Tab-separated table of C-alpha atoms in Angstrom:
chain	number	residue	atom	x	y	z
L	135	UNK	CA	121.483	19.375	-75.015
L	136	UNK	CA	120.369	17.119	-77.895
L	137	UNK	CA	116.567	17.094	-78.010
L	138	UNK	CA	114.808	13.784	-77.828
L	139	UNK	CA	114.002	12.422	-81.169
L	140	UNK	CA	110.802	10.491	-82.720
L	141	UNK	CA	111.484	7.314	-84.816
L	142	UNK	CA	109.376	5.721	-87.263
L	143	UNK	CA	110.197	2.212	-88.353
L	144	UNK	CA	108.495	1.565	-91.755
L	145	UNK	CA	107.945	-2.244	-92.074
L	146	UNK	CA	107.551	-2.216	-88.157
L	147	UNK	CA	106.224	-5.606	-88.375
L	148	UNK	CA	109.682	-6.998	-89.703
L	149	UNK	CA	111.571	-9.763	-87.591
L	150	UNK	CA	114.508	-7.435	-87.854
L	151	UNK	CA	112.641	-4.516	-85.722
L	152	UNK	CA	113.830	-5.996	-82.193
L	153	UNK	CA	117.577	-5.709	-83.255
L	154	UNK	CA	116.863	-1.857	-84.178
L	155	UNK	CA	115.223	-1.417	-81.239
L	156	UNK	CA	117.926	-2.795	-78.962
L	157	UNK	CA	120.633	-0.458	-81.125
L	158	UNK	CA	118.318	2.585	-80.460
L	159	UNK	CA	118.032	1.701	-76.560
L	160	UNK	CA	121.880	1.262	-76.414
L	161	UNK	CA	122.771	4.518	-78.025
L	162	UNK	CA	120.328	6.591	-75.677
L	163	UNK	CA	123.089	9.253	-75.019
L	164	UNK	CA	124.076	9.772	-78.669
L	165	UNK	CA	120.364	9.403	-80.012
L	166	UNK	CA	117.926	10.177	-77.193
L	167	UNK	CA	114.473	9.187	-78.211
L	168	UNK	CA	111.186	10.214	-76.753
L	169	UNK	CA	108.715	7.984	-79.242
L	170	UNK	CA	108.848	5.076	-81.352
L	171	UNK	CA	106.364	4.291	-83.852
L	172	UNK	CA	105.478	1.238	-85.635
L	173	UNK	CA	104.016	1.503	-89.062
L	174	UNK	CA	103.086	-1.375	-91.167
L	175	UNK	CA	100.316	-2.660	-93.323
L	176	UNK	CA	100.108	-5.914	-91.838
L	177	UNK	CA	97.939	-5.397	-88.690
L	178	UNK	CA	98.682	-8.697	-86.969
L	179	UNK	CA	102.470	-8.462	-87.556
L	180	UNK	CA	102.750	-4.971	-86.479
L	181	UNK	CA	100.655	-5.750	-83.298
L	182	UNK	CA	103.124	-8.923	-82.643
L	183	UNK	CA	105.881	-6.627	-82.862
L	184	UNK	CA	104.522	-4.040	-80.451
L	185	UNK	CA	104.168	-6.637	-77.708
L	186	UNK	CA	107.785	-7.501	-78.286
L	187	UNK	CA	108.890	-3.955	-78.286
L	188	UNK	CA	106.872	-2.937	-75.360
L	189	UNK	CA	108.151	-5.858	-73.338
L	190	UNK	CA	111.539	-4.607	-74.199
L	191	UNK	CA	111.078	-1.286	-72.961
L	192	UNK	CA	109.658	-2.416	-69.696
L	193	UNK	CA	112.610	-4.699	-69.216
L	194	UNK	CA	114.604	-1.803	-69.420
L	195	UNK	CA	112.155	0.452	-67.293
L	196	UNK	CA	112.243	2.843	-70.288
L	197	UNK	CA	108.570	4.093	-69.426
L	198	UNK	CA	109.488	7.650	-70.731
L	199	UNK	CA	109.460	6.342	-74.510
L	200	UNK	CA	105.967	6.194	-76.033
L	201	UNK	CA	105.416	3.275	-78.589
L	202	UNK	CA	102.868	4.007	-80.813
L	203	UNK	CA	101.254	1.447	-83.481
L	204	UNK	CA	99.612	2.575	-86.280
L	205	UNK	CA	98.312	1.906	-89.912
L	206	UNK	CA	97.763	5.479	-90.456
L	207	UNK	CA	100.682	7.231	-92.390
L	208	UNK	CA	99.658	10.701	-91.042
L	209	UNK	CA	100.118	9.717	-87.520
L	210	UNK	CA	103.161	7.429	-88.427
L	211	UNK	CA	105.321	10.221	-89.866
L	212	UNK	CA	104.144	13.451	-88.638
L	213	UNK	CA	106.795	15.299	-86.863
L	214	UNK	CA	109.239	12.177	-86.934
L	215	UNK	CA	113.150	12.974	-87.126
L	216	UNK	CA	114.113	9.706	-88.610
L	217	UNK	CA	112.289	6.994	-90.712
L	218	UNK	CA	113.906	3.764	-90.709
L	219	UNK	CA	112.574	1.787	-93.979
L	220	UNK	CA	112.498	-1.627	-93.875
L	221	UNK	CA	109.343	-2.749	-95.967
L	222	UNK	CA	108.870	-5.853	-97.858
L	223	UNK	CA	106.355	-5.254	-100.677
L	224	UNK	CA	104.331	-8.562	-101.048
L	225	UNK	CA	105.738	-10.182	-98.035
L	226	UNK	CA	107.477	-13.314	-98.035
L	227	UNK	CA	104.934	-15.091	-99.905
L	228	UNK	CA	105.692	-13.194	-102.928
L	229	UNK	CA	109.363	-13.655	-102.221
L	230	UNK	CA	108.747	-17.581	-102.444
L	231	UNK	CA	106.972	-17.061	-105.798
L	232	UNK	CA	110.096	-14.980	-107.130
L	233	UNK	CA	112.391	-17.869	-105.958
L	234	UNK	CA	110.501	-20.669	-107.439
L	235	UNK	CA	109.435	-19.230	-110.370
L	236	UNK	CA	113.461	-18.533	-111.330
L	237	UNK	CA	114.321	-21.923	-109.979
L	238	UNK	CA	111.771	-23.819	-111.811
L	239	UNK	CA	113.654	-22.573	-115.001
L	240	UNK	CA	117.366	-23.488	-114.000
L	241	UNK	CA	117.887	-19.880	-112.959
L	242	UNK	CA	119.141	-18.495	-109.359
L	243	UNK	CA	116.131	-18.027	-107.180
L	244	UNK	CA	117.373	-15.158	-104.573
L	245	UNK	CA	115.351	-12.302	-103.502
L	246	UNK	CA	118.080	-9.360	-104.391
L	247	UNK	CA	120.097	-11.265	-107.260
L	248	UNK	CA	118.771	-12.527	-110.451
L	249	UNK	CA	115.371	-12.281	-111.924
L	250	UNK	CA	113.993	-12.748	-108.307
L	251	UNK	CA	115.526	-9.560	-107.314
L	252	UNK	CA	114.113	-8.085	-110.595
L	253	UNK	CA	110.799	-8.996	-109.610
L	254	UNK	CA	111.166	-7.864	-105.687
L	255	UNK	CA	112.516	-4.772	-107.215
L	256	UNK	CA	109.586	-4.092	-109.404
L	257	UNK	CA	107.495	-4.578	-106.269
L	258	UNK	CA	109.523	-2.502	-104.116
L	259	UNK	CA	109.968	0.698	-106.289
L	260	UNK	CA	106.147	1.609	-105.797
L	261	UNK	CA	106.255	0.862	-102.012
L	262	UNK	CA	109.039	3.140	-101.316
L	263	UNK	CA	107.736	5.679	-103.762
L	264	UNK	CA	104.705	5.693	-101.410
L	265	UNK	CA	106.739	6.185	-98.379
L	266	UNK	CA	108.988	8.869	-99.418
L	267	UNK	CA	106.133	10.630	-100.737
L	268	UNK	CA	104.374	10.608	-97.435
L	269	UNK	CA	107.525	11.676	-95.665
L	270	UNK	CA	107.778	14.947	-97.980
L	271	UNK	CA	103.964	15.276	-97.008
L	272	UNK	CA	104.299	15.009	-93.083
L	273	UNK	CA	107.949	15.327	-92.122
L	274	UNK	CA	109.643	16.980	-95.191
L	275	UNK	CA	113.072	17.625	-92.865
L	276	UNK	CA	113.162	14.007	-91.454
L	277	UNK	CA	115.854	11.613	-92.873
L	278	UNK	CA	114.991	8.593	-94.232
L	279	UNK	CA	117.268	5.685	-93.689
L	280	UNK	CA	116.577	2.953	-96.031
L	281	UNK	CA	117.227	-0.706	-95.870
L	282	UNK	CA	114.581	-1.811	-98.128
L	283	UNK	CA	116.140	-4.364	-100.977
L	284	UNK	CA	117.303	-4.063	-103.832
L	285	UNK	CA	118.761	-1.179	-102.791
L	286	UNK	CA	120.526	-0.187	-106.322
L	287	UNK	CA	117.166	-0.342	-107.895
L	288	UNK	CA	115.357	1.363	-105.223
L	289	UNK	CA	118.127	4.259	-105.080
L	290	UNK	CA	117.592	4.993	-108.921
L	291	UNK	CA	114.148	5.042	-108.857
L	292	UNK	CA	113.890	7.442	-105.568
L	293	UNK	CA	116.610	9.617	-107.423
L	294	UNK	CA	114.753	9.905	-110.477
L	295	UNK	CA	111.197	10.837	-108.540
L	296	UNK	CA	112.422	12.719	-105.356
L	297	UNK	CA	116.029	13.854	-106.206
L	298	UNK	CA	116.090	16.335	-103.046
L	299	UNK	CA	114.690	13.913	-100.643
L	300	UNK	CA	116.867	13.475	-97.626
L	301	UNK	CA	117.471	9.382	-98.134
L	302	UNK	CA	120.350	7.407	-97.276
L	303	UNK	CA	120.292	4.067	-98.837
L	304	UNK	CA	122.409	1.434	-97.012
L	305	UNK	CA	122.997	-2.179	-96.649
L	306	UNK	CA	124.588	-4.145	-93.670
L	307	UNK	CA	126.102	-7.070	-95.967
L	308	UNK	CA	129.491	-5.510	-95.806
L	309	UNK	CA	129.434	-4.820	-92.241
L	310	UNK	CA	128.195	-8.578	-91.650
L	311	UNK	CA	130.819	-9.972	-93.829
L	312	UNK	CA	133.643	-7.798	-92.154
L	313	UNK	CA	132.143	-9.239	-88.558
L	314	UNK	CA	132.423	-12.703	-89.730
L	315	UNK	CA	135.808	-12.428	-91.359
L	316	UNK	CA	136.911	-10.789	-88.012
L	317	UNK	CA	135.551	-13.312	-85.660
L	318	UNK	CA	136.875	-16.555	-87.637
L	319	UNK	CA	140.378	-15.181	-87.875
L	320	UNK	CA	140.712	-12.967	-84.746
L	321	UNK	CA	140.671	-9.645	-85.743
L	322	UNK	CA	138.411	-6.500	-83.991
L	323	UNK	CA	136.340	-5.199	-86.917
L	324	UNK	CA	136.167	-2.061	-84.808
L	325	UNK	CA	139.774	-1.302	-85.705
L	326	UNK	CA	139.334	-1.634	-89.196
L	327	UNK	CA	138.825	1.191	-92.170
L	328	UNK	CA	137.799	-0.720	-95.049
L	329	UNK	CA	138.038	0.348	-98.854
L	330	UNK	CA	135.378	-1.242	-100.877
L	331	UNK	CA	133.647	-0.423	-104.190
L	332	UNK	CA	130.705	-2.141	-106.226
L	333	UNK	CA	127.172	-2.125	-106.825
L	334	UNK	CA	124.860	-3.302	-104.010
L	335	UNK	CA	125.603	-6.883	-103.128
L	336	UNK	CA	128.097	-6.635	-106.208
L	337	UNK	CA	131.434	-5.472	-105.179
L	338	UNK	CA	135.292	-6.150	-103.633
L	339	UNK	CA	137.315	-4.876	-100.819
L	340	UNK	CA	140.655	-3.552	-102.209
L	341	UNK	CA	142.093	-2.671	-98.387
L	342	UNK	CA	141.303	-3.484	-94.886
L	343	UNK	CA	143.598	-0.834	-93.052
L	344	UNK	CA	143.929	-2.400	-89.090
L	345	UNK	CA	144.325	0.597	-86.720
L	346	UNK	CA	145.731	-1.301	-84.007
L	347	UNK	CA	148.091	-3.413	-86.096
L	348	UNK	CA	148.897	-0.614	-88.274
L	349	UNK	CA	148.785	-2.412	-91.412
L	350	UNK	CA	146.883	-3.365	-94.415
L	351	UNK	CA	145.145	-7.121	-93.356
L	352	UNK	CA	143.648	-7.811	-96.334
L	353	UNK	CA	146.359	-10.073	-98.098
L	354	UNK	CA	146.505	-12.120	-95.002
L	355	UNK	CA	142.463	-12.357	-94.731
L	356	UNK	CA	142.879	-13.425	-98.418
L	357	UNK	CA	145.589	-16.080	-97.221
L	358	UNK	CA	143.293	-17.326	-94.498
L	359	UNK	CA	140.239	-17.509	-96.930
L	360	UNK	CA	142.159	-19.853	-99.186
L	361	UNK	CA	143.405	-22.430	-96.415
L	362	UNK	CA	140.794	-22.146	-93.378
L	363	UNK	CA	136.837	-22.380	-93.914
L	364	UNK	CA	134.876	-19.417	-93.070
L	365	UNK	CA	132.487	-20.299	-90.402
L	366	UNK	CA	129.009	-18.661	-89.880
L	367	UNK	CA	129.180	-15.581	-87.008
L	368	UNK	CA	127.174	-15.987	-83.836
L	369	UNK	CA	124.306	-14.069	-85.742
L	370	UNK	CA	124.022	-16.750	-88.580
L	371	UNK	CA	124.484	-19.641	-86.212
L	372	UNK	CA	122.131	-22.707	-87.140
L	373	UNK	CA	121.499	-21.031	-90.478
L	374	UNK	CA	122.765	-24.023	-93.118
L	375	UNK	CA	122.255	-21.957	-96.003
L	376	UNK	CA	124.658	-19.144	-94.675
L	377	UNK	CA	127.647	-21.703	-93.975
L	378	UNK	CA	127.119	-22.669	-97.751
L	379	UNK	CA	127.553	-18.937	-98.757
L	380	UNK	CA	130.539	-18.520	-96.604
L	381	UNK	CA	132.069	-21.855	-97.885
L	382	UNK	CA	131.685	-20.285	-101.492
L	383	UNK	CA	133.541	-17.220	-100.230
L	384	UNK	CA	136.692	-19.297	-100.174
L	385	UNK	CA	135.981	-20.374	-103.755
L	386	UNK	CA	135.748	-17.000	-104.771
L	387	UNK	CA	138.767	-15.715	-103.068
L	388	UNK	CA	140.579	-18.669	-104.353
L	389	UNK	CA	140.339	-18.115	-108.022
L	390	UNK	CA	140.276	-14.434	-107.812
L	391	UNK	CA	142.747	-13.773	-105.051
L	392	UNK	CA	143.436	-9.922	-105.504
L	393	UNK	CA	140.436	-8.802	-103.800
L	394	UNK	CA	137.748	-9.971	-101.147
L	395	UNK	CA	134.369	-10.232	-103.033
L	396	UNK	CA	130.965	-9.591	-101.696
L	397	UNK	CA	129.764	-13.001	-100.910
L	398	UNK	CA	126.538	-12.052	-102.825
L	399	UNK	CA	128.947	-12.488	-106.077
L	400	UNK	CA	128.521	-16.206	-106.086
L	401	UNK	CA	125.154	-15.943	-107.754
L	402	UNK	CA	126.626	-14.267	-110.705
L	403	UNK	CA	130.029	-15.919	-110.954
L	404	UNK	CA	129.030	-19.493	-110.016
L	405	UNK	CA	125.329	-20.001	-110.435
L	406	UNK	CA	125.745	-23.502	-111.615
L	407	UNK	CA	127.447	-24.496	-108.315
L	408	UNK	CA	124.816	-22.676	-106.219
L	409	UNK	CA	121.872	-24.393	-108.041
L	410	UNK	CA	123.617	-27.917	-107.548
L	411	UNK	CA	122.795	-27.597	-103.497
L	412	UNK	CA	119.757	-25.476	-103.878
L	413	UNK	CA	116.468	-26.904	-103.208
L	414	UNK	CA	113.929	-25.851	-105.755
L	415	UNK	CA	110.862	-26.641	-103.354
L	416	UNK	CA	112.243	-25.318	-100.032
L	417	UNK	CA	113.963	-22.095	-100.513
L	418	UNK	CA	115.245	-19.394	-98.354
L	419	UNK	CA	111.861	-17.866	-98.126
L	420	UNK	CA	110.459	-21.093	-96.437
L	421	UNK	CA	113.414	-21.093	-94.135
L	422	UNK	CA	112.821	-17.617	-93.065
L	423	UNK	CA	109.126	-18.326	-92.705
L	424	UNK	CA	109.838	-21.484	-90.451
L	425	UNK	CA	112.465	-19.494	-88.518
L	426	UNK	CA	112.773	-16.071	-87.933
L	427	UNK	CA	109.108	-15.319	-88.619
L	428	UNK	CA	107.630	-18.198	-86.778
L	429	UNK	CA	110.008	-17.649	-83.767
L	430	UNK	CA	108.614	-14.151	-83.757
L	431	UNK	CA	105.114	-15.321	-83.582
L	432	UNK	CA	105.882	-17.650	-80.561
L	433	UNK	CA	107.490	-14.868	-78.786
L	434	UNK	CA	104.321	-12.430	-79.226
L	435	UNK	CA	101.918	-15.393	-77.980
L	436	UNK	CA	104.023	-16.056	-75.078
L	437	UNK	CA	104.125	-12.345	-73.802
L	438	UNK	CA	100.012	-12.635	-74.720
L	439	UNK	CA	100.186	-15.506	-72.217
L	440	UNK	CA	101.374	-13.808	-69.598
L	441	UNK	CA	104.919	-15.408	-69.432
L	442	UNK	CA	108.039	-13.147	-68.585
L	443	UNK	CA	110.981	-15.399	-68.687
L	444	UNK	CA	113.493	-16.240	-71.372
L	445	UNK	CA	110.951	-14.555	-74.175
L	446	UNK	CA	113.402	-12.771	-76.058
L	447	UNK	CA	115.545	-14.793	-78.585
L	448	UNK	CA	117.085	-12.752	-81.448
L	449	UNK	CA	120.759	-12.001	-82.690
L	450	UNK	CA	120.630	-9.959	-85.760
L	451	UNK	CA	124.427	-9.001	-85.634
L	452	UNK	CA	125.258	-5.336	-86.949
L	453	UNK	CA	122.025	-4.903	-88.844
L	454	UNK	CA	120.197	-2.510	-86.053
L	455	UNK	CA	123.262	-0.830	-85.172
L	456	UNK	CA	124.411	-0.155	-88.334
L	457	UNK	CA	121.539	1.983	-89.197
L	458	UNK	CA	121.512	3.480	-85.852
L	459	UNK	CA	125.108	4.384	-85.890
L	460	UNK	CA	124.192	6.182	-89.359
L	461	UNK	CA	121.393	8.189	-87.361
L	462	UNK	CA	123.648	9.263	-84.756
L	463	UNK	CA	126.397	10.493	-86.821
L	464	UNK	CA	124.004	12.465	-88.798
L	465	UNK	CA	122.394	13.967	-85.537
L	466	UNK	CA	125.670	14.830	-84.082
L	467	UNK	CA	127.870	15.516	-86.888
L	468	UNK	CA	130.146	12.874	-86.278
L	469	UNK	CA	131.541	12.353	-89.781
L	470	UNK	CA	131.993	8.385	-89.148
L	471	UNK	CA	132.712	6.644	-92.154
L	472	UNK	CA	130.285	3.849	-93.376
L	473	UNK	CA	129.635	2.022	-97.124
L	474	UNK	CA	126.719	3.893	-98.553
L	475	UNK	CA	124.718	3.547	-101.790
L	476	UNK	CA	125.089	6.774	-103.823
L	477	UNK	CA	124.970	8.201	-107.262
L	478	UNK	CA	128.550	7.549	-108.678
L	479	UNK	CA	129.608	11.104	-109.794
L	480	UNK	CA	133.174	10.510	-109.934
L	481	UNK	CA	133.521	8.372	-106.929
L	482	UNK	CA	134.666	5.343	-109.190
L	483	UNK	CA	136.047	7.500	-111.986
L	484	UNK	CA	136.210	4.962	-115.017
L	485	UNK	CA	132.591	3.891	-114.315
L	486	UNK	CA	129.601	5.962	-115.522
L	487	UNK	CA	128.964	8.709	-113.229
L	488	UNK	CA	125.047	8.142	-113.230
L	489	UNK	CA	125.757	4.348	-111.714
L	490	UNK	CA	124.368	3.588	-108.251
L	491	UNK	CA	127.520	2.377	-106.155
L	492	UNK	CA	128.195	1.290	-102.886
L	493	UNK	CA	131.498	2.950	-101.465
L	494	UNK	CA	132.893	4.549	-98.579
L	495	UNK	CA	131.397	7.696	-97.625
L	496	UNK	CA	131.569	10.108	-94.501
L	497	UNK	CA	128.266	10.791	-92.619
L	498	UNK	CA	127.710	14.316	-91.100
L	499	UNK	CA	124.816	16.917	-90.274
L	500	UNK	CA	124.752	17.741	-93.920
L	501	UNK	CA	124.568	14.337	-95.237
L	502	UNK	CA	126.873	11.969	-97.137
L	503	UNK	CA	130.308	12.573	-98.583
L	504	UNK	CA	131.462	9.819	-100.940
L	505	UNK	CA	135.136	8.959	-101.339
L	506	UNK	CA	136.791	9.433	-104.537
L	507	UNK	CA	138.788	6.151	-105.056
L	508	UNK	CA	141.173	4.930	-108.028
L	509	UNK	CA	140.033	3.637	-111.315
L	510	UNK	CA	139.002	-0.076	-111.029
L	511	UNK	CA	140.139	-3.110	-113.320
L	512	UNK	CA	138.417	-4.295	-116.623
L	513	UNK	CA	137.011	-7.268	-115.054
L	514	UNK	CA	135.003	-5.537	-112.480
L	515	UNK	CA	134.157	-2.841	-114.498
L	516	UNK	CA	132.507	-5.237	-117.352
L	517	UNK	CA	130.613	-7.074	-114.604
L	518	UNK	CA	129.536	-3.708	-113.038
L	519	UNK	CA	128.546	-1.861	-116.372
L	520	UNK	CA	126.400	-4.745	-117.058
L	521	UNK	CA	124.734	-4.870	-114.161
L	522	UNK	CA	124.271	-1.211	-113.912
L	523	UNK	CA	122.562	-1.164	-117.718
L	524	UNK	CA	120.193	-4.180	-116.471
L	525	UNK	CA	118.986	-2.211	-113.472
L	526	UNK	CA	118.636	1.274	-115.234
L	527	UNK	CA	116.628	-0.745	-117.764
L	528	UNK	CA	114.453	-2.241	-115.253
L	529	UNK	CA	113.618	1.134	-113.422
L	530	UNK	CA	112.902	2.365	-117.002
L	531	UNK	CA	110.564	-0.333	-117.534
L	532	UNK	CA	108.737	0.582	-114.271
L	533	UNK	CA	108.222	4.476	-114.919
L	534	UNK	CA	107.486	3.779	-118.710
L	535	UNK	CA	105.417	0.744	-118.465
L	536	UNK	CA	107.614	-0.773	-121.133
L	537	UNK	CA	107.438	-4.451	-121.542
L	538	UNK	CA	110.387	-4.073	-123.843
L	539	UNK	CA	112.709	-2.403	-121.210
L	540	UNK	CA	111.900	-5.282	-118.877
L	541	UNK	CA	112.629	-7.807	-121.460
L	542	UNK	CA	115.806	-6.081	-122.028
L	543	UNK	CA	116.567	-6.003	-118.229
L	544	UNK	CA	115.772	-9.626	-117.518
L	545	UNK	CA	117.755	-10.813	-120.794
L	546	UNK	CA	120.981	-8.433	-119.708
L	547	UNK	CA	120.672	-10.087	-116.280
L	548	UNK	CA	123.959	-11.745	-115.381
L	549	UNK	CA	122.405	-14.914	-114.039
L	550	UNK	CA	120.176	-15.470	-117.425
L	551	UNK	CA	121.585	-17.405	-120.542
L	552	UNK	CA	119.361	-16.428	-123.091
L	553	UNK	CA	116.552	-14.159	-124.123
L	554	UNK	CA	114.181	-16.961	-124.553
L	555	UNK	CA	114.439	-17.786	-120.888
L	556	UNK	CA	114.243	-14.167	-120.020
L	557	UNK	CA	110.801	-13.718	-121.606
L	558	UNK	CA	109.135	-16.878	-120.472
L	559	UNK	CA	110.372	-15.908	-116.542
L	560	UNK	CA	109.218	-12.280	-117.329
L	561	UNK	CA	105.903	-13.580	-118.451
L	562	UNK	CA	105.284	-15.816	-115.290
L	563	UNK	CA	106.427	-12.940	-113.084
L	564	UNK	CA	103.958	-10.665	-114.716
L	565	UNK	CA	101.122	-13.086	-113.950
L	566	UNK	CA	102.323	-13.626	-110.497
L	567	UNK	CA	102.689	-9.619	-109.999
L	568	UNK	CA	99.574	-8.248	-111.141
L	569	UNK	CA	98.742	-6.648	-108.104
L	570	UNK	CA	101.872	-5.167	-107.416
L	571	UNK	CA	103.890	-4.154	-110.656
L	572	UNK	CA	102.634	-1.505	-113.301
L	573	UNK	CA	100.917	-2.617	-116.399
L	574	UNK	CA	103.700	-3.262	-119.304
L	575	UNK	CA	102.656	-2.646	-122.458
């Protein structure tokens, strides 16, 4: 019988934590848990989330699961089996600055793509290095499952500093996209075996085999995308920005009709169209603060007030389930197939081997076994090579404290039209991030 496990959620105050907890509780046989620890450097957020998670445990009558809330890393990590990392260095206020600085100069303002993503990456590297270092100290045998963005940049930095760390970098965007496609067009995603390649938030599907229908359904999905507008799935319902994103996916599919793209490619291939319907004064960060963040605080306050009915109000789709499924595949040696962010090492044979790519991989007791794919076309390869180089230059800039490398990274980012604009934005980002970035000289 599998011994009960201890799980720490780093960034425990995140609004996504309830979805992860719900997934953990739903997998009690495959992932038996005796203790859940919430670790966050924001005490108020962590305490609010503790109220919500405690409420969830009591609703399910799971009094045998201990809940620990702490800002002490030794208490958070000592003796744990899994760490689910979803930290946001600088919080949503810094995300807002990232987005608005870029938008002020006519560039894409987005937290993982463009120069906003690069600013966030420079902040996130230090936060994740700290987390991984603490885990190596207090729980060296634990698995770290990382959701912290921007994933490709984070993965590159951790690989350089802790090459033997038991860490898996994963993003739920591919699964969320698949679920949206399936819900819209009448398929069951559970039957799909998808083949995909790219970088994080920067890739393409080449095949989606349906086990029940016994055929590749991607050609018919592409046809539907071209003729039937994709609507947001339940977990994005009411979020107008996601509806715009999925509407743009049809544009991508019509103009490049051989593969289904990751929807984030809209920021790189159609930045002018995205900027047309972007409010420079009210960005995605503002939407999250006025949406999920506000709703979470209201749930916590209602629990403080002693209310018990209709408290929980969240639906995060596959986000929590995906990371829990990876944990169970590790724990039980299930060798299930996921999209994982890994060093290339030949998975894409005609792409540089040291690139950090997102490809299908099997996960079992010994970790990740990525799948070898066919060579990719020149269009995708050219886009990816430029993005890989920009991300590597950014990580160089972090470790070397190099202003020149940072400027090169910003200039090479494919949302930036010129080195002049790159320098202006970089200098503003440095000023805004003095508390978080290393000193660049």
